[in-house]
C-alpha cells in the first residue's frame, strides 16, 4: 500500500485514440448529431422568426387573439412549449443513445481489462 491508500498500481488507461476511431463511437456520434443538429437549427430558426415577423409584419403580429393578447405574445410563449417538446424528444432519443454509450463504455472497459 502507498501513502495515499492505493495499492501502488496505476490504472491502465484505454487507448482513447483507438476508442474514438471505433465503429461504436462513430455510430454514437453520428446518431447524436442526427438529432442535435436538426433540433438546434429548427429551434434557432423558430426563435429568430419572432423578431423577423415583428420587424417585417408588425400589423400581423399585433393582431389581438384573446383580449389584449397579441399573436406576437402567443408566438413568444409558444417558444417555451416548443423548447419543452424538443427537450422531451431528446430524453426519448437519449434512451436509445444510452445503448450505444454502453457499447462504447464496454469497449473502454475491455481496453483497461476490467472485464
Short mmCIF file of C-alpha atoms in Angstrom, two decimals:
data_model
loop_
_atom_site.label_atom_id
_atom_site.label_comp_id
_atom_site.label_asym_id
_atom_site.label_seq_id
_atom_site.Cartn_x
_atom_site.Cartn_y
_atom_site.Cartn_z
CA UNK A 1 0.00 0.00 0.00
CA UNK A 2 1.15 3.52 -0.76
CA UNK A 3 0.78 6.63 1.40
CA UNK A 4 -2.35 7.68 -0.48
CA UNK A 5 -4.13 4.43 0.35
CA UNK A 6 -3.71 2.92 -3.10
CA UNK A 7 -2.09 -0.38 -3.91
CA UNK A 8 0.65 1.30 -5.90
CA UNK A 9 -0.79 0.15 -9.21
CA UNK A 10 -1.62 2.97 -11.57
CA UNK A 11 -4.82 2.36 -13.51
CA UNK A 12 -4.35 1.36 -17.11
CA UNK A 13 -5.90 3.93 -19.40
CA UNK A 14 -7.73 2.81 -22.52
CA UNK A 15 -6.33 3.75 -25.89
CA UNK A 16 -8.51 6.84 -26.39
CA UNK A 17 -7.41 7.39 -29.99
CA UNK A 18 -8.39 3.85 -30.89
CA UNK A 19 -11.65 4.18 -28.99
CA UNK A 20 -12.50 7.46 -30.75
CA UNK A 21 -11.96 5.84 -34.13
CA UNK A 22 -14.01 2.75 -33.26
CA UNK A 23 -17.18 1.97 -35.17
CA UNK A 24 -19.26 2.06 -31.96
CA UNK A 25 -18.09 5.57 -31.07
CA UNK A 26 -18.57 6.85 -34.61
CA UNK A 27 -22.08 5.39 -34.66
CA UNK A 28 -22.86 7.07 -31.32
CA UNK A 29 -21.64 10.46 -32.51
CA UNK A 30 -23.47 10.17 -35.84
CA UNK A 31 -26.76 9.30 -34.13
CA UNK A 32 -26.35 12.13 -31.63
CA UNK A 33 -25.50 14.60 -34.39
CA UNK A 34 -28.51 13.40 -36.39
CA UNK A 35 -30.78 14.57 -33.57
CA UNK A 36 -28.96 17.55 -32.09
CA UNK A 37 -28.14 19.44 -35.29
CA UNK A 38 -31.66 19.45 -36.80
CA UNK A 39 -33.22 20.19 -33.39
CA UNK A 40 -30.86 23.10 -32.83
CA UNK A 41 -31.42 24.51 -36.32
CA UNK A 42 -35.18 24.21 -36.01
CA UNK A 43 -35.30 25.89 -32.61
CA UNK A 44 -32.85 28.61 -33.64
CA UNK A 45 -34.90 29.45 -36.73
CA UNK A 46 -38.11 29.26 -34.70
CA UNK A 47 -36.73 31.74 -32.16
CA UNK A 48 -35.39 34.05 -34.86
CA UNK A 49 -38.77 34.05 -36.60
CA UNK A 50 -40.32 36.19 -33.85
CA UNK A 51 -38.13 39.28 -34.33
CA UNK A 52 -38.29 38.84 -38.10
CA UNK A 53 -42.09 38.70 -38.07
CA UNK A 54 -42.34 41.61 -35.65
CA UNK A 55 -39.99 43.64 -37.85
CA UNK A 56 -41.43 42.78 -41.25
CA UNK A 57 -45.10 42.10 -40.40
CA UNK A 58 -45.90 44.29 -37.40
CA UNK A 59 -49.61 44.52 -38.21
CA UNK A 60 -49.92 40.75 -38.35
CA UNK A 61 -48.03 40.23 -35.09
CA UNK A 62 -50.03 42.93 -33.29
CA UNK A 63 -53.31 41.22 -34.17
CA UNK A 64 -55.30 40.61 -30.98
CA UNK A 65 -56.09 36.93 -30.46
CA UNK A 66 -57.60 36.77 -26.96
CA UNK A 67 -58.44 40.15 -25.47
CA UNK A 68 -55.24 42.19 -25.43
CA UNK A 69 -53.00 39.16 -26.04
CA UNK A 70 -51.48 39.51 -29.49
CA UNK A 71 -50.13 37.00 -31.93
CA UNK A 72 -46.58 38.08 -31.01
CA UNK A 73 -47.18 37.23 -27.33
CA UNK A 74 -48.58 33.81 -28.26
CA UNK A 75 -45.64 33.18 -30.57
CA UNK A 76 -43.20 34.13 -27.79
CA UNK A 77 -44.97 31.87 -25.29
CA UNK A 78 -45.02 29.04 -27.81
CA UNK A 79 -41.23 29.06 -27.76
CA UNK A 80 -41.34 27.69 -24.21
CA UNK A 81 -43.67 24.92 -25.34
CA UNK A 82 -41.51 24.09 -28.36
CA UNK A 83 -38.39 24.08 -26.16
CA UNK A 84 -40.10 21.66 -23.78
CA UNK A 85 -41.14 19.40 -26.65
CA UNK A 86 -37.59 19.35 -28.00
CA UNK A 87 -36.26 18.53 -24.52
CA UNK A 88 -38.80 15.70 -24.20
CA UNK A 89 -37.82 14.36 -27.63
CA UNK A 90 -34.15 14.47 -26.64
CA UNK A 91 -34.86 12.50 -23.48
CA UNK A 92 -36.58 9.86 -25.58
CA UNK A 93 -33.72 9.82 -28.09
CA UNK A 94 -31.12 9.68 -25.33
CA UNK A 95 -32.61 6.40 -24.09
CA UNK A 96 -31.61 4.89 -27.43
CA UNK A 97 -28.27 6.68 -27.35
CA UNK A 98 -27.58 5.19 -23.91
CA UNK A 99 -27.38 1.74 -25.51
CA UNK A 100 -24.66 3.00 -27.83
CA UNK A 101 -22.89 4.73 -24.93
CA UNK A 102 -22.87 1.43 -23.05
CA UNK A 103 -21.27 -0.26 -26.06
CA UNK A 104 -18.52 2.38 -26.10
CA UNK A 105 -18.02 2.07 -22.32
CA UNK A 106 -17.82 -1.73 -22.60
CA UNK A 107 -15.14 -1.28 -25.22
CA UNK A 108 -13.24 1.13 -22.93
CA UNK A 109 -13.51 -1.34 -20.04
CA UNK A 110 -12.17 -4.14 -22.21
CA UNK A 111 -9.14 -1.95 -23.04
CA UNK A 112 -8.49 -1.46 -19.33
CA UNK A 113 -9.04 -5.13 -18.56
CA UNK A 114 -11.91 -4.56 -16.11
CA UNK A 115 -13.97 -7.42 -17.53
#
